[in-house]
CSV table of C-alpha atoms and ligand atoms in Angstrom, one decimal:
chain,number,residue,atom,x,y,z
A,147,UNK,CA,-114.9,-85.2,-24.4
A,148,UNK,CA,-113.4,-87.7,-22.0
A,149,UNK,CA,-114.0,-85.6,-19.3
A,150,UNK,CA,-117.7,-85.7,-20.3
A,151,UNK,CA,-117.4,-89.5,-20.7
A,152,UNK,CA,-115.8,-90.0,-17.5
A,153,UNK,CA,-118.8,-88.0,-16.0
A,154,UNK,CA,-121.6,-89.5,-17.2
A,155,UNK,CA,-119.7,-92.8,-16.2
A,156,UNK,CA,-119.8,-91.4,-12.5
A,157,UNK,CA,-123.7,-90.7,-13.0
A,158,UNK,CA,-124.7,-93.7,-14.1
A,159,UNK,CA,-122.4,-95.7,-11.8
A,160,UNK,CA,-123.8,-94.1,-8.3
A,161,UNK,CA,-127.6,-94.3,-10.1
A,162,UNK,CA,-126.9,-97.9,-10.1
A,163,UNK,CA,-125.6,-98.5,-6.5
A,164,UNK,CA,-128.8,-96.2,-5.7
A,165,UNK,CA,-130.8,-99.0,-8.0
A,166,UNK,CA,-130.3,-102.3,-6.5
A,167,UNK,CA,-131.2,-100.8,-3.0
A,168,UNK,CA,-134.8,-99.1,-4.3
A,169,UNK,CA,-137.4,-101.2,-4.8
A,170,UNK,CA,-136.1,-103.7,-1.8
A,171,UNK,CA,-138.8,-102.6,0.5
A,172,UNK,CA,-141.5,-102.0,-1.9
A,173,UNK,CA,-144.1,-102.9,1.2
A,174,UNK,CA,-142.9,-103.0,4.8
A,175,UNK,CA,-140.5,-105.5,5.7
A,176,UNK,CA,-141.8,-108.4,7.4
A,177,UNK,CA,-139.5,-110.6,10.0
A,178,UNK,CA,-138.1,-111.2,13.4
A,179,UNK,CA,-135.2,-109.5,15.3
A,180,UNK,CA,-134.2,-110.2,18.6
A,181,UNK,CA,-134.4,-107.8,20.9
A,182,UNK,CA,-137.9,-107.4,22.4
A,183,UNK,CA,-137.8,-111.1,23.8
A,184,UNK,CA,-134.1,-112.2,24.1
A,185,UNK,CA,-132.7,-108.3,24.6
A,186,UNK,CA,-128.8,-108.3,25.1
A,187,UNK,CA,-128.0,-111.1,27.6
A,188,UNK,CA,-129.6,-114.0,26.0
A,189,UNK,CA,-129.2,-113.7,22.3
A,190,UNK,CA,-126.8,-116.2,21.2
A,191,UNK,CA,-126.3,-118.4,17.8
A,192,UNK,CA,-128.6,-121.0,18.8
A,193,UNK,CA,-131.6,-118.5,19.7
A,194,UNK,CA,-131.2,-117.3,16.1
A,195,UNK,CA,-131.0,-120.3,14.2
A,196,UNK,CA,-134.1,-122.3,16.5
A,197,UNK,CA,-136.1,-118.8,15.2
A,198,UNK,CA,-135.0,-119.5,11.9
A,199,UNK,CA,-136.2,-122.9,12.0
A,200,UNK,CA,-139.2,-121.9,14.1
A,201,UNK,CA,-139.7,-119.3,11.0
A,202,UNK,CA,-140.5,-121.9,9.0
A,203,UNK,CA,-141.8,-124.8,10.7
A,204,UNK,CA,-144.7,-122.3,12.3
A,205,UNK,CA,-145.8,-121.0,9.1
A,206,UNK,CA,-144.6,-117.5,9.2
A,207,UNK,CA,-142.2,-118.0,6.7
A,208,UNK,CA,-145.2,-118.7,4.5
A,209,UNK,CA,-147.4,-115.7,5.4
A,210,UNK,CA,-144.4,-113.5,4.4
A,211,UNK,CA,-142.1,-113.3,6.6
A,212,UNK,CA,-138.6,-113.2,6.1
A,213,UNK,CA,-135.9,-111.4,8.1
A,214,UNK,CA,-134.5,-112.9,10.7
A,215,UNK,CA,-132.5,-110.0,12.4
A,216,UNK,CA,-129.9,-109.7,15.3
A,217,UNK,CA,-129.8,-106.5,17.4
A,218,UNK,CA,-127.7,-105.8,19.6
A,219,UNK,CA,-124.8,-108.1,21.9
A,220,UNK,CA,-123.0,-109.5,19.1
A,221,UNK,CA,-119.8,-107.4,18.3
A,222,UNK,CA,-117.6,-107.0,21.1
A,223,UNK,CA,-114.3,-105.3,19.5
A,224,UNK,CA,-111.9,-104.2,17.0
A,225,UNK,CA,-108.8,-105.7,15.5
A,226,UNK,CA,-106.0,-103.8,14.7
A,227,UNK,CA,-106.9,-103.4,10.7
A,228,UNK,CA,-110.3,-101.6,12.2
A,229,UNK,CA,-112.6,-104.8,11.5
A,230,UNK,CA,-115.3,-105.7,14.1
A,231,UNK,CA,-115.1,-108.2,16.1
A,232,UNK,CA,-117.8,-111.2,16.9
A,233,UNK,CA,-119.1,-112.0,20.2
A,234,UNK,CA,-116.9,-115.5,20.1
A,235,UNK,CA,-119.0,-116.6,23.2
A,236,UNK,CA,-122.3,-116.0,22.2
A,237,UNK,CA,-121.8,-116.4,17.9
A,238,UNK,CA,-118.7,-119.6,18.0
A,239,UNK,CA,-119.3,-119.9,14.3
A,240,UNK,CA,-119.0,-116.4,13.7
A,241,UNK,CA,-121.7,-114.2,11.9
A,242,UNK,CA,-121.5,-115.2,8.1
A,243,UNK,CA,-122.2,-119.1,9.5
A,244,UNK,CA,-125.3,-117.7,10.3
A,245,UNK,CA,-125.9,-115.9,7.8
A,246,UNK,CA,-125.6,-118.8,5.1
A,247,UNK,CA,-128.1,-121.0,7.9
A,248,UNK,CA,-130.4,-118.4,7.6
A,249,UNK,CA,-130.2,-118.3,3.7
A,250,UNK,CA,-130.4,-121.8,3.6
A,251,UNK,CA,-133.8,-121.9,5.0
A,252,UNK,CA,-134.6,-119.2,2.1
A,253,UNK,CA,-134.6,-116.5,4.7
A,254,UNK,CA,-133.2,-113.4,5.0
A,255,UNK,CA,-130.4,-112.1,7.4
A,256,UNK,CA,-130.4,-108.9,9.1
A,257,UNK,CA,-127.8,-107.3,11.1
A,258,UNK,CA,-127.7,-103.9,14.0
A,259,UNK,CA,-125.0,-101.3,14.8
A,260,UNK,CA,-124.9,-98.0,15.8
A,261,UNK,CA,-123.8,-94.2,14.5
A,262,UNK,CA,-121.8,-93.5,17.2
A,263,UNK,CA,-119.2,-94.8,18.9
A,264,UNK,CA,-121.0,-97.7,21.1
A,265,UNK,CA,-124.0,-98.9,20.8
A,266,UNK,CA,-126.9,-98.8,23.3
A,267,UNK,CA,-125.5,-101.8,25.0
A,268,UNK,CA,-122.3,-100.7,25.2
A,269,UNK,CA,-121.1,-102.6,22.4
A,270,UNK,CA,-118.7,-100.9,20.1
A,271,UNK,CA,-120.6,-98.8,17.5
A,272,UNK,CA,-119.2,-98.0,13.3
A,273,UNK,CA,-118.2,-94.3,14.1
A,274,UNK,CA,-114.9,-94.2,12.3
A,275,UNK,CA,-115.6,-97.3,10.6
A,276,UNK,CA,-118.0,-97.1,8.4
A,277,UNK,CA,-116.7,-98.5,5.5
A,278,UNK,CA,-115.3,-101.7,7.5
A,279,UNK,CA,-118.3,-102.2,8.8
A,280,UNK,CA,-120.5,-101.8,5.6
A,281,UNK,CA,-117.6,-103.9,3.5
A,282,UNK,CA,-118.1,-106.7,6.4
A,283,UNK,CA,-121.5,-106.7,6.0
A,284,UNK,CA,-121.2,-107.3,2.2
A,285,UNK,CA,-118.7,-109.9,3.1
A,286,UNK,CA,-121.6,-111.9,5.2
A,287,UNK,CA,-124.3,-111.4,3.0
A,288,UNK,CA,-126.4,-108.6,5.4
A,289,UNK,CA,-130.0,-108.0,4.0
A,290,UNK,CA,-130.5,-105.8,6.7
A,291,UNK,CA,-129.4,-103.5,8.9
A,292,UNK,CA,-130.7,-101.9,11.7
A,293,UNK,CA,-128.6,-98.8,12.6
A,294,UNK,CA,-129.0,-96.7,16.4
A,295,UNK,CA,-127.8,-93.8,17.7
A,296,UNK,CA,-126.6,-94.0,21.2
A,297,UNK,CA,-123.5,-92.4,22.5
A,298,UNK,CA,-123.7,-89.9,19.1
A,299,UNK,CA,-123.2,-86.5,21.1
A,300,UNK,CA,-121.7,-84.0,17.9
A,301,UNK,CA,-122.9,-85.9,15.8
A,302,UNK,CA,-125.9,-84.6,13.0
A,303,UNK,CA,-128.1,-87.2,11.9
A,304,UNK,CA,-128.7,-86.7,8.1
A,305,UNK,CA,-124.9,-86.5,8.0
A,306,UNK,CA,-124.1,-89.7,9.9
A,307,UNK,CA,-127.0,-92.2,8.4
A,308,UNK,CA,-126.1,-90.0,4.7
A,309,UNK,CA,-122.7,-91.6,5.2
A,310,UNK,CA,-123.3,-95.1,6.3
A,311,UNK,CA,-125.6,-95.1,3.1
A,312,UNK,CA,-123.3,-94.5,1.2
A,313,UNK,CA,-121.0,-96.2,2.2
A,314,UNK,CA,-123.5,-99.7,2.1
A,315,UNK,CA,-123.9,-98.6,-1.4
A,316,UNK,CA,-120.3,-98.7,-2.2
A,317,UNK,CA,-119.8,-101.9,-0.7
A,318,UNK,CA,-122.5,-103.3,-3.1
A,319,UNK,CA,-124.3,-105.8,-1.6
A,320,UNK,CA,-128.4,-105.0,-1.6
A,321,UNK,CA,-129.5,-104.4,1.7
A,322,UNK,CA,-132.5,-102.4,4.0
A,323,UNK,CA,-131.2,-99.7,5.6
A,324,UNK,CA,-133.3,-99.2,8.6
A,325,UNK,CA,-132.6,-95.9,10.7
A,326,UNK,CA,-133.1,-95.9,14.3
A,327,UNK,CA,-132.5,-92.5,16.0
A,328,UNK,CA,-136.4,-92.7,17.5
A,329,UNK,CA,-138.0,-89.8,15.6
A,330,UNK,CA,-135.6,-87.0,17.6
A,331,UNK,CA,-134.4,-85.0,14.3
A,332,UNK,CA,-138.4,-85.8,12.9
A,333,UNK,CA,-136.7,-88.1,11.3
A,334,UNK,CA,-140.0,-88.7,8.7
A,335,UNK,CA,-138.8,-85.1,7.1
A,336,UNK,CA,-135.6,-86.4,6.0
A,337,UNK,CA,-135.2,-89.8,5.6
A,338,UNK,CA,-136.9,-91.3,3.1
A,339,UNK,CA,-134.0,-91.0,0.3
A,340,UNK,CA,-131.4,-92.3,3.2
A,341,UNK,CA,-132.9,-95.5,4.5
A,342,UNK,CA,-135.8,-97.6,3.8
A,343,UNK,CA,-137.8,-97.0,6.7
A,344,UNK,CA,-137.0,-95.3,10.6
A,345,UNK,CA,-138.4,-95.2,13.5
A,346,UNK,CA,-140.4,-92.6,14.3
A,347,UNK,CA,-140.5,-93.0,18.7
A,348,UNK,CA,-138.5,-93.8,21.5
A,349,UNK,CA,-138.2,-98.1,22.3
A,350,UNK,CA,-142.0,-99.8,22.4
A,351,UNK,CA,-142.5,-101.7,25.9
A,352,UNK,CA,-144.3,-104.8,26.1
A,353,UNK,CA,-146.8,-103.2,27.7
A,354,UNK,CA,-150.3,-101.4,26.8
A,355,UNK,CA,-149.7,-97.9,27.6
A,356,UNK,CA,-147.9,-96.0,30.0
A,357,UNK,CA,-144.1,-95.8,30.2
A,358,UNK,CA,-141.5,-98.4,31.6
A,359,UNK,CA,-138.0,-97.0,32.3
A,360,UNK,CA,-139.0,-93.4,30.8
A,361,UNK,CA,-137.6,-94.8,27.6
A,362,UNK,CA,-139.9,-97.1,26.3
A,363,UNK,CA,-143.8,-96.6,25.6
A,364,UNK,CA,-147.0,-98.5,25.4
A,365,UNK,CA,-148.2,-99.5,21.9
A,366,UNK,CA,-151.0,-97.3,22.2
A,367,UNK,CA,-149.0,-94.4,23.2
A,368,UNK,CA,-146.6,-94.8,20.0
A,369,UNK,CA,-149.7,-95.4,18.2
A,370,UNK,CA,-151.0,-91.9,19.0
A,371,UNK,CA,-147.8,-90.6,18.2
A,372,UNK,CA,-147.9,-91.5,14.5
A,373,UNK,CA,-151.2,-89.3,13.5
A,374,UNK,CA,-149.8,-87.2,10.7
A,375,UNK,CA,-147.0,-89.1,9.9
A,376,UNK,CA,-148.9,-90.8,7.2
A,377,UNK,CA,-147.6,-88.2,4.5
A,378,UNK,CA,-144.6,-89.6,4.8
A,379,UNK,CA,-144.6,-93.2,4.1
A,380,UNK,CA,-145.1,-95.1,0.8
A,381,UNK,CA,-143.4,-98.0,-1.7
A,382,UNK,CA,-140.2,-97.9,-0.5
A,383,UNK,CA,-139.5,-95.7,2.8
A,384,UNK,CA,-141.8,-95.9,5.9
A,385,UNK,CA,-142.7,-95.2,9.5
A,386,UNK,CA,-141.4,-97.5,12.1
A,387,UNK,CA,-143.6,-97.4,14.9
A,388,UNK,CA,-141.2,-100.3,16.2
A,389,UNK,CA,-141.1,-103.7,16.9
A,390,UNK,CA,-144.0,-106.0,17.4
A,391,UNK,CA,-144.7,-107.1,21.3
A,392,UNK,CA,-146.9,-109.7,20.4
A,393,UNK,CA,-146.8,-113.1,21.8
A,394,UNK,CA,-144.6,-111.4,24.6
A,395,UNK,CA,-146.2,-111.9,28.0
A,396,UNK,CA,-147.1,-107.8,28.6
A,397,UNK,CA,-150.3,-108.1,26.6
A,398,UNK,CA,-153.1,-110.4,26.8
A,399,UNK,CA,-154.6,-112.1,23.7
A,400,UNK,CA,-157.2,-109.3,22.2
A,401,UNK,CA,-154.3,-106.7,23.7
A,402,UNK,CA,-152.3,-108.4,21.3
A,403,UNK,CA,-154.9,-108.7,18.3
A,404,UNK,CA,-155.4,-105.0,18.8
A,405,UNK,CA,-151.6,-104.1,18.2
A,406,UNK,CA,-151.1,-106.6,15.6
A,407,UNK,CA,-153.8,-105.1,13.6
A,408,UNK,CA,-152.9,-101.1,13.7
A,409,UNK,CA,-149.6,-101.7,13.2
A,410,UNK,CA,-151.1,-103.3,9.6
A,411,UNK,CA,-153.3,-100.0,9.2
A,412,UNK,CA,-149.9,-98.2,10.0
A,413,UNK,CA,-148.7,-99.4,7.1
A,414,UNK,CA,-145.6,-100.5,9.8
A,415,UNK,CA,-142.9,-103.0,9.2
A,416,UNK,CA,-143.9,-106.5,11.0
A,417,UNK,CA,-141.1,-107.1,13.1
A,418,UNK,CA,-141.7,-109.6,15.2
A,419,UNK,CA,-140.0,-109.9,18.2
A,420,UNK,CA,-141.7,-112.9,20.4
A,421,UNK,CA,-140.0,-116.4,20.9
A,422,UNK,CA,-141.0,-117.9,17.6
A,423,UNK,CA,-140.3,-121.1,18.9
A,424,UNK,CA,-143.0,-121.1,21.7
A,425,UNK,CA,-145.7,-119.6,20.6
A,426,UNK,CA,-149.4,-120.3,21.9
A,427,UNK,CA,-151.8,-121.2,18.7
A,428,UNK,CA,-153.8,-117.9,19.0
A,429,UNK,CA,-150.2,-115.9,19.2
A,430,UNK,CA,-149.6,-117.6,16.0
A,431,UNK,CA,-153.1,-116.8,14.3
A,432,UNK,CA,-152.8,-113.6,14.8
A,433,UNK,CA,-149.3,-113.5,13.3
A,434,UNK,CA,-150.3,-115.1,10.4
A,435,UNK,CA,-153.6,-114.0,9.7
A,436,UNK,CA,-153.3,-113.7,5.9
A,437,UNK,CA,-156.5,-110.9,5.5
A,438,UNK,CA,-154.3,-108.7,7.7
A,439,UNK,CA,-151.0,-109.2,6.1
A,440,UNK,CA,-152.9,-108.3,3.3
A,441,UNK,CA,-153.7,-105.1,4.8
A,442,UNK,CA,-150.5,-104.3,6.1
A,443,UNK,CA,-149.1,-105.0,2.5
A,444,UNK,CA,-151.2,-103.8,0.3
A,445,UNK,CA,-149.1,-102.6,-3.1
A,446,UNK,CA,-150.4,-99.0,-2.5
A,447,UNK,CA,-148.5,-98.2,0.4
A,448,UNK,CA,-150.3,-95.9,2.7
A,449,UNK,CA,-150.3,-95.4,5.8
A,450,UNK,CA,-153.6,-95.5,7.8
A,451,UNK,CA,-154.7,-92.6,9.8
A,452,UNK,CA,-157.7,-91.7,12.5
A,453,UNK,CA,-161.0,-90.6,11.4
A,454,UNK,CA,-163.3,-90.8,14.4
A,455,UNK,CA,-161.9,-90.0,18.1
A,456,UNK,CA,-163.7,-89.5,20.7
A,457,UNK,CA,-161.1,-90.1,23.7
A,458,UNK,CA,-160.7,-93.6,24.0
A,459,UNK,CA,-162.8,-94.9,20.9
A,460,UNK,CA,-161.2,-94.4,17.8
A,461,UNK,CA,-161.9,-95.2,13.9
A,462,UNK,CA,-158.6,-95.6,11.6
A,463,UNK,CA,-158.7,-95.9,7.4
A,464,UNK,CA,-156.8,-97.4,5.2
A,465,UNK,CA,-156.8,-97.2,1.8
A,466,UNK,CA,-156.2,-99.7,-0.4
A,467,UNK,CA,-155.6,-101.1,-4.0
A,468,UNK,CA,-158.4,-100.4,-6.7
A,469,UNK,CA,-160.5,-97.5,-4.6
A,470,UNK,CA,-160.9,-100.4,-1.5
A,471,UNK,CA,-159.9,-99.8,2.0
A,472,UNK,CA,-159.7,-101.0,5.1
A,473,UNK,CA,-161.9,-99.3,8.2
A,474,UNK,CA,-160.9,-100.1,11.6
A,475,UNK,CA,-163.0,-99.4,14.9
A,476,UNK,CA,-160.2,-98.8,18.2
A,477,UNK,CA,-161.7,-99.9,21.8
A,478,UNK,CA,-159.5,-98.2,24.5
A,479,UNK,CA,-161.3,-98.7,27.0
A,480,UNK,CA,-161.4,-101.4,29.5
A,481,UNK,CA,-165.4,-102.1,29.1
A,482,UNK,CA,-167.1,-103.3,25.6
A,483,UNK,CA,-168.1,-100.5,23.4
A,484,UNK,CA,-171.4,-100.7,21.5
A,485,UNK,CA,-171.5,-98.1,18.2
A,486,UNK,CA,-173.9,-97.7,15.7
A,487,UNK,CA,-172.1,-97.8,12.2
A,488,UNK,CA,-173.5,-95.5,9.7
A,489,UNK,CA,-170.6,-96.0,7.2
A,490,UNK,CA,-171.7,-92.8,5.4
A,491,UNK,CA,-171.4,-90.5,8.2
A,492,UNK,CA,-168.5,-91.8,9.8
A,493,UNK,CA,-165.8,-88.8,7.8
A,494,UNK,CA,-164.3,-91.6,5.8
A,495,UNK,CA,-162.2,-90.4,3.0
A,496,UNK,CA,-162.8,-90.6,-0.8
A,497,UNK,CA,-166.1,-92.3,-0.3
A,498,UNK,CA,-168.3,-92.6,-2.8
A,499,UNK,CA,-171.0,-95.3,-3.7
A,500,UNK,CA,-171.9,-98.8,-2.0
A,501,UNK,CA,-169.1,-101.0,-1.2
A,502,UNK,CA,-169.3,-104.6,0.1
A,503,UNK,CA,-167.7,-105.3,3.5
A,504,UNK,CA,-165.8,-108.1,5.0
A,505,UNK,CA,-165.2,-108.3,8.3
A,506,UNK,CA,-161.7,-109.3,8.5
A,507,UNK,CA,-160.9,-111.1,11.8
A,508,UNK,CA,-163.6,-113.2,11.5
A,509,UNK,CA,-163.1,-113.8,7.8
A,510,UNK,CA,-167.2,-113.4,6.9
A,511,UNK,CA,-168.8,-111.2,4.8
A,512,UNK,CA,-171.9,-108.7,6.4
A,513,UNK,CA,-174.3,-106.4,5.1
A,514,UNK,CA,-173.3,-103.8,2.4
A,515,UNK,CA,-172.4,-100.2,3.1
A,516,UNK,CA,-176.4,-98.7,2.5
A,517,UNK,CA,-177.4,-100.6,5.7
A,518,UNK,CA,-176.8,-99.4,9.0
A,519,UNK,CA,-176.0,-101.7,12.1
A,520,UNK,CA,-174.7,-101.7,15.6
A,521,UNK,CA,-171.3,-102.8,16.0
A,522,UNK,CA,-170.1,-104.1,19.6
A,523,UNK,CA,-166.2,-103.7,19.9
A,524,UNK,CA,-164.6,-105.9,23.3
A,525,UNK,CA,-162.6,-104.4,25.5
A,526,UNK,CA,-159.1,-103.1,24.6
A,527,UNK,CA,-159.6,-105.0,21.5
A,528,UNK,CA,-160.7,-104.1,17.3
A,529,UNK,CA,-163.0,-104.7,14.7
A,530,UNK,CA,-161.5,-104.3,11.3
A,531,UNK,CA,-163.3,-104.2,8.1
A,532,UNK,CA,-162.8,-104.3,4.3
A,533,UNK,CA,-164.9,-102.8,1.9
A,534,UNK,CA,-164.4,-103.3,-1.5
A,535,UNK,CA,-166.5,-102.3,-4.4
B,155,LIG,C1,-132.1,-98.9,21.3
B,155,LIG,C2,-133.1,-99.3,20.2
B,155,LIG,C3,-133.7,-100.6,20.5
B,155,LIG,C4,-132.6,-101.7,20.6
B,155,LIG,C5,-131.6,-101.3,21.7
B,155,LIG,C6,-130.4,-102.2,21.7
B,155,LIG,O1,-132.8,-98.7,22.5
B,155,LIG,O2,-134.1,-98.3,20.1
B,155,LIG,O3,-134.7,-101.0,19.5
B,155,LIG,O4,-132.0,-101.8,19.4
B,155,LIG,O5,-131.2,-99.9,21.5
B,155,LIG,O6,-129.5,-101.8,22.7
């Protein structure tokens, strides 16, 4: 009878760990991290505290964003007990200073390391210390933490992000768990009872397609890379197409508008990862367009996907709350695109009847689904509508 007691005990104990983790990224996580502007060498305490500020005072902090997350460059060693240790050059105050800044501003504070034994930057990685680490984070009050896998060789994925759950879990303190090991071990298949969300390609470059460094990728070449992914996102575990590149100089304004907005049809985590604090007033309206956050954060969870491709023109749904959803036409190419929208021939999924549209960058209502009308999409840029019944 004890025996039984002391089981059930056991159940209900690990359920509840499992519980205060579940529902904390019922939509995708929206914030900022670091490392797609200031990358290794200039992230420093003052960087994140003037984007914490600059989180608020620009308005993002009010159109949903709340993470403010260092990546990589701030650990630098061990002590002798095993516990990290802070960059003392770059972090003076150390890490939970920040973290209680951050709070303060009614934030939320995220974190990185890495599976194996160093990071990508050469920093040391939680490979042996696991629970250190994950009881350190507790200690500073992580929200989130971004975990890599560099410098991993033997090691198995599912076994080494199982673990570090687990072990974050233990230390009790509710907190994302975003996997990073780039989609190699199709990462979609596995992870969705491990972490929260995980990214599903190699590093994004601030650049519209092509490759820089054979490592990193367009946005529209990770875009294509995420058709039939969408079966394996929803409420609480998604695709990570990675960070955002907007407002970073690689793309120009409707570049940027274009990347902003799939990555809300991808039902991605916003991530920002410009310099908050010098941001041009377009950079910033797209940002915090509020009919696109909408999109991107919709309680239903799912994941766009493409309709309509014919090379470089492409047409991406998403559905939405209460039978709406949200149609979006792609222009690839370099030269305006002029289509003819007949929204019932256009393969969009679960249609059925006559649904008002909106179109959504412009904020303005247009002519009902029954009426047909030619659409012109600029250059490398969208048109995204709403249609709602
Ligand atoms: C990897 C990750 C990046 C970034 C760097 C940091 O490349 O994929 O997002 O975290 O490491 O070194």
């Amino acid at each position: 009878m004890i025996k039984k007691i002391l089981f059930a005990c056991l159940i209900l104990s690990s359920n509840l760990y499992g519980q205060k983790f579940q529902d904390l990224a019922l939509t995708p996580p929206m914030g900022w991290n670091s490392w797609n502007h200031f990358e290794c060498d200039d992230v420093n305490e003052k960087v994140i505290m003037d984007m914490a500020d600059a989180m608020v005072s620009s308005g993002m902090k009010d159109a949903g964003y709340e993470y403010i997350n260092i990546d990589d460059c701030w650990q630098v060693g061990r002590d002798a007990k095993g516990k990290i240790i802070v960059d003392s050059i770059k972090f003076p105050n150390g890490i939970k200073h920040l973290s209680d800044y951050i709070h303060s501003k009614g934030l939320k504070f995220g974190l990185y390391s890495d599976a194996g034994t160093h990071t990508c930057g050469g920093r040391p990685g939680s490979k042996n210390y696991e629970k250190q680490d994950a009881e350190s984070y507790a200690e500073w009050a992580v929200d989130y933490l971004k975990y890599d896998w560099c410098n991993t060789e033997g090691q198995e994925p599912i076994e080494s992000y199982t673990l570090m759950r687990d072990e974050l879990y233990k230390a009790g303190y509710p907190i994302v768990f975003s996997i990073c090991d780039w989609g190699a071990s199709e990462t979609w298949k596995w992870a969705s009872d491990v972490g929260h969300l995980w990214r599903t390609t190699l590093d994004i470059a601030d650049r519209w397609d092509g490759t820089r460094w054979g490592n990193q990728l367009g946005w529209v070449n990770i875009l294509e890379l995420q058709v039939g992914l969408e079966k394996y996102a929803g409420p609480g575990h998604w695709n990570d197409p990675d960070m955002l590149e907007v407002g970073n100089k690689g793309l120009s304004i409707n570049e940027a508008r274009a990347h902003f907005t799939m990555w809300c049809v991808l039902a991605a985590p916003l991530i920002t990862g410009n310099d908050l604090s010098n941001m041009s007033k377009e950079i910033k309206e797209i940002l915090t367009n509020k009919e696109l956050i909408a999109i991107n954060q919709d309680a239903l969870g799912k994941q766009g996907f493409k309709i309509y491709d014919e090379g470089n023109f492409e047409i991406w749904q998403k559905p939405l709350s209460n039978g709406d959803m949200a149609i979006c036409f792609l222009n690839l190419e370099s030269e305006d695109k002029d289509f003819t929208v007949h929204w019932g021939k256009i393969n969009i999924k679960d249609y059925t009847g006559t649904y008002k549209v909106q179109n959504l960058w412009k904020n303005k209502k247009t002519k009902d689904t029954n009426e047909t009308f030619s659409l012109k999409i600029p250059a490398r840029d969208v048109v995204i509508f709403k249609l709602h019944q």
